[in-house]
Amino acid sequence: LRLRARSAALQDLFTSDLPQPLDVEAEALGVRAKAKGQVSDPLGRGQLDLVIQANADSLEKVRQVFGPAVPENAALVASAKVSTTPREVIARLDIRLGKSHLEGDLVLLRDSSRPRIEGDLLLADLDLTAFRAPPATDERTTNRFWDLELPRPNLASIDAELGISARNLRSGN
C-alpha cells in the first residue's frame, strides 16, 4: 500500500466552513487511484467537489484477494466526478473494465428520512466472458456463470429509481 495526501492543515480541513483543497493518491494491489478537489465540513453534512480516477493494467492481484468475482487479466480505467450539496450527492461515472464500459449519472437525495438514489446508467459494452465459469464436464452446467454470494446490506431504508440500459452484450467469443 502506498498513500500520498496533500491538503490544508488538518485543523482547517475539519473545522473551516470554507472549501479546502484535497489531493490524495493511493496504490494497492496494482490499482492506482487519485482524488483531487475541494472539501468543506467533512464531519457534518460536508460538501465535496472531487474528481476521482482509478486505473490498473491488470486486476490479477485484486483477483487473488477477492476471488473469481473479479475478472482475470482485465484492465481498469475509471473516473467519477462527485459533487455534493447539503441536499444531494451527484456522481458522473465512466468505468471501463476489460472490454466492458459503463457510464452514467447517479444522484443520492439525502434530505429526507429515507434516502433516495436516482440515475441512469448505460452499459455501452458489457462483456460477460470474464465472469463465466470454466468449462464444465457436466453438460447441464456448460452455460452457468460463477456462483457468487454477494453481501446483502440492509437496504430497507433506501428508495431507488434507476434506469439501466445496455447497447452491446457479449458472452464468449
Coordinates of C-alpha atoms in Angstrom, one line a residue:
L1 CA 0.0 0.0 0.0
R2 CA 1.3 3.4 -0.9
L3 CA -0.6 6.6 0.1
R4 CA 0.2 10.3 -0.5
A5 CA -2.0 13.1 0.5
R6 CA -1.9 16.9 0.4
S7 CA -4.5 19.1 1.9
A8 CA -5.0 22.1 4.0
A9 CA -3.9 21.9 7.6
L10 CA -5.9 19.2 9.3
Q11 CA -7.5 21.7 11.7
D12 CA -8.7 23.8 8.8
L13 CA -9.9 20.8 6.9
F14 CA -12.1 19.6 9.7
T15 CA -13.2 23.0 11.2
S16 CA -13.4 25.5 8.4
D17 CA -16.7 26.2 6.6
L18 CA -14.6 27.3 3.6
P19 CA -13.7 24.8 0.9
Q20 CA -10.3 23.3 1.5
P21 CA -8.1 21.7 -1.2
L22 CA -7.6 17.9 -1.1
D23 CA -5.2 15.8 -3.3
V24 CA -4.9 12.1 -2.5
E25 CA -3.1 9.3 -4.3
A26 CA -3.1 5.7 -3.3
E27 CA -1.8 2.4 -4.8
A28 CA -2.7 -1.1 -3.7
L29 CA -2.8 -4.5 -5.4
G30 CA -1.8 -2.9 -8.7
V31 CA -4.6 -0.4 -8.7
R32 CA -3.7 3.3 -8.7
A33 CA -6.3 5.9 -7.5
K34 CA -6.4 9.6 -7.3
A35 CA -8.9 12.1 -5.8
K36 CA -8.5 15.8 -6.3
G37 CA -10.7 18.7 -5.5
Q38 CA -12.2 20.6 -2.5
V39 CA -13.9 19.6 0.7
S40 CA -15.7 21.6 3.4
D41 CA -17.2 20.5 6.7
P42 CA -16.4 16.8 6.3
L43 CA -17.7 15.8 9.7
G44 CA -21.0 17.5 9.2
R45 CA -23.1 17.5 6.1
G46 CA -20.0 18.3 4.2
Q47 CA -19.6 19.4 0.7
L48 CA -17.3 17.8 -1.9
D49 CA -16.2 18.7 -5.3
L50 CA -13.9 15.9 -6.4
V51 CA -12.6 14.2 -9.5
I52 CA -11.8 10.5 -8.7
Q53 CA -9.7 8.4 -11.0
A54 CA -8.6 4.8 -10.8
N55 CA -6.6 2.6 -13.2
A56 CA -4.8 -0.7 -13.4
D57 CA -3.1 -2.6 -16.2
S58 CA -4.4 -5.9 -14.7
L59 CA -6.6 -6.9 -11.8
E60 CA -4.7 -10.1 -11.2
K61 CA -3.6 -9.1 -7.7
V62 CA -7.1 -7.9 -6.8
R63 CA -8.5 -11.3 -8.0
Q64 CA -6.1 -13.1 -5.8
V65 CA -7.5 -11.3 -2.8
F66 CA -11.2 -11.2 -3.7
G67 CA -11.6 -14.3 -5.8
P68 CA -13.3 -15.1 -9.1
A69 CA -15.8 -12.3 -8.9
V70 CA -13.0 -10.1 -10.2
P71 CA -12.3 -10.6 -14.0
E72 CA -9.0 -12.2 -14.8
N73 CA -6.5 -10.1 -16.8
A74 CA -8.9 -7.1 -17.2
A75 CA -7.6 -3.6 -17.3
L76 CA -9.4 -0.9 -15.3
V77 CA -9.9 2.7 -16.2
A78 CA -12.5 4.6 -14.1
S79 CA -13.4 8.1 -13.4
A80 CA -16.0 9.9 -11.4
K81 CA -16.9 13.5 -10.8
V82 CA -18.5 13.8 -7.4
S83 CA -20.1 16.9 -6.0
T84 CA -22.4 17.4 -3.1
T85 CA -24.8 19.9 -1.6
P86 CA -26.5 19.6 1.8
R87 CA -29.4 18.0 -0.1
E88 CA -27.7 15.7 -2.6
V89 CA -24.7 13.8 -3.8
I90 CA -24.2 13.8 -7.6
A91 CA -21.8 11.4 -9.3
R92 CA -20.9 11.2 -13.1
L93 CA -19.4 7.8 -13.8
D94 CA -17.3 6.5 -16.6
I95 CA -15.9 3.0 -16.0
R96 CA -14.0 0.6 -18.4
L97 CA -13.2 -2.9 -17.1
G98 CA -11.6 -5.1 -19.7
K99 CA -13.9 -4.9 -22.8
S100 CA -16.9 -3.6 -20.7
H101 CA -17.9 0.0 -20.4
L102 CA -20.4 1.7 -18.0
E103 CA -21.3 5.3 -18.0
G104 CA -24.0 7.4 -16.3
D105 CA -25.2 9.7 -13.6
L106 CA -26.3 8.9 -10.1
V107 CA -27.9 11.2 -7.6
L108 CA -28.3 10.4 -3.9
L109 CA -31.0 12.6 -2.3
R110 CA -30.3 12.8 1.4
D111 CA -32.6 15.5 2.7
S112 CA -35.4 13.2 3.9
S113 CA -35.9 10.4 6.4
R114 CA -35.5 7.8 3.5
P115 CA -32.5 8.5 1.2
R116 CA -33.3 8.1 -2.5
I117 CA -31.0 7.1 -5.3
E118 CA -31.9 8.2 -8.8
G119 CA -30.0 7.8 -12.0
D120 CA -29.5 6.5 -15.5
L121 CA -26.7 4.0 -16.3
L122 CA -25.7 2.9 -19.8
L123 CA -23.8 -0.4 -20.3
A124 CA -22.3 0.8 -23.6
D125 CA -20.5 -2.6 -23.8
L126 CA -20.8 -5.5 -21.4
D127 CA -18.6 -8.5 -21.9
L128 CA -19.7 -11.3 -19.6
T129 CA -16.9 -13.7 -20.8
A130 CA -14.7 -13.0 -17.8
F131 CA -17.5 -13.9 -15.4
R132 CA -18.3 -17.3 -17.0
A133 CA -17.3 -20.4 -15.1
P134 CA -14.6 -22.6 -16.6
P135 CA -15.9 -25.3 -19.0
A136 CA -17.7 -28.0 -17.1
T137 CA -17.5 -31.7 -17.6
D138 CA -21.3 -32.0 -16.8
E139 CA -23.3 -30.9 -19.8
R140 CA -26.0 -29.4 -17.6
T141 CA -23.7 -26.7 -16.3
T142 CA -22.0 -25.5 -19.5
N143 CA -23.8 -22.1 -19.6
R144 CA -23.6 -21.2 -16.0
F145 CA -21.8 -18.2 -14.6
W146 CA -19.8 -18.3 -11.4
D147 CA -21.9 -18.8 -8.3
L148 CA -21.4 -15.7 -6.3
E149 CA -22.8 -14.9 -3.0
L150 CA -22.9 -11.1 -2.7
P151 CA -23.2 -9.3 0.6
R152 CA -26.8 -8.2 1.3
P153 CA -26.7 -4.9 3.1
N154 CA -29.8 -3.7 4.8
L155 CA -31.3 -1.5 2.0
A156 CA -34.8 -1.4 3.5
S157 CA -34.5 2.3 4.2
I158 CA -33.3 3.4 0.7
D159 CA -35.6 4.1 -2.2
A160 CA -34.2 3.8 -5.7
E161 CA -35.2 4.6 -9.2
L162 CA -32.6 3.6 -11.7
G163 CA -32.7 3.3 -15.4
I164 CA -30.2 0.8 -16.7
S165 CA -29.8 0.1 -20.4
A166 CA -27.3 -1.9 -22.5
R167 CA -26.1 -1.3 -26.0
N168 CA -23.9 -4.3 -26.6
L169 CA -23.8 -7.6 -24.6
R170 CA -21.2 -10.3 -25.2
S171 CA -20.6 -13.7 -23.7
G172 CA -17.9 -15.9 -25.1
N173 CA -16.2 -15.4 -28.5

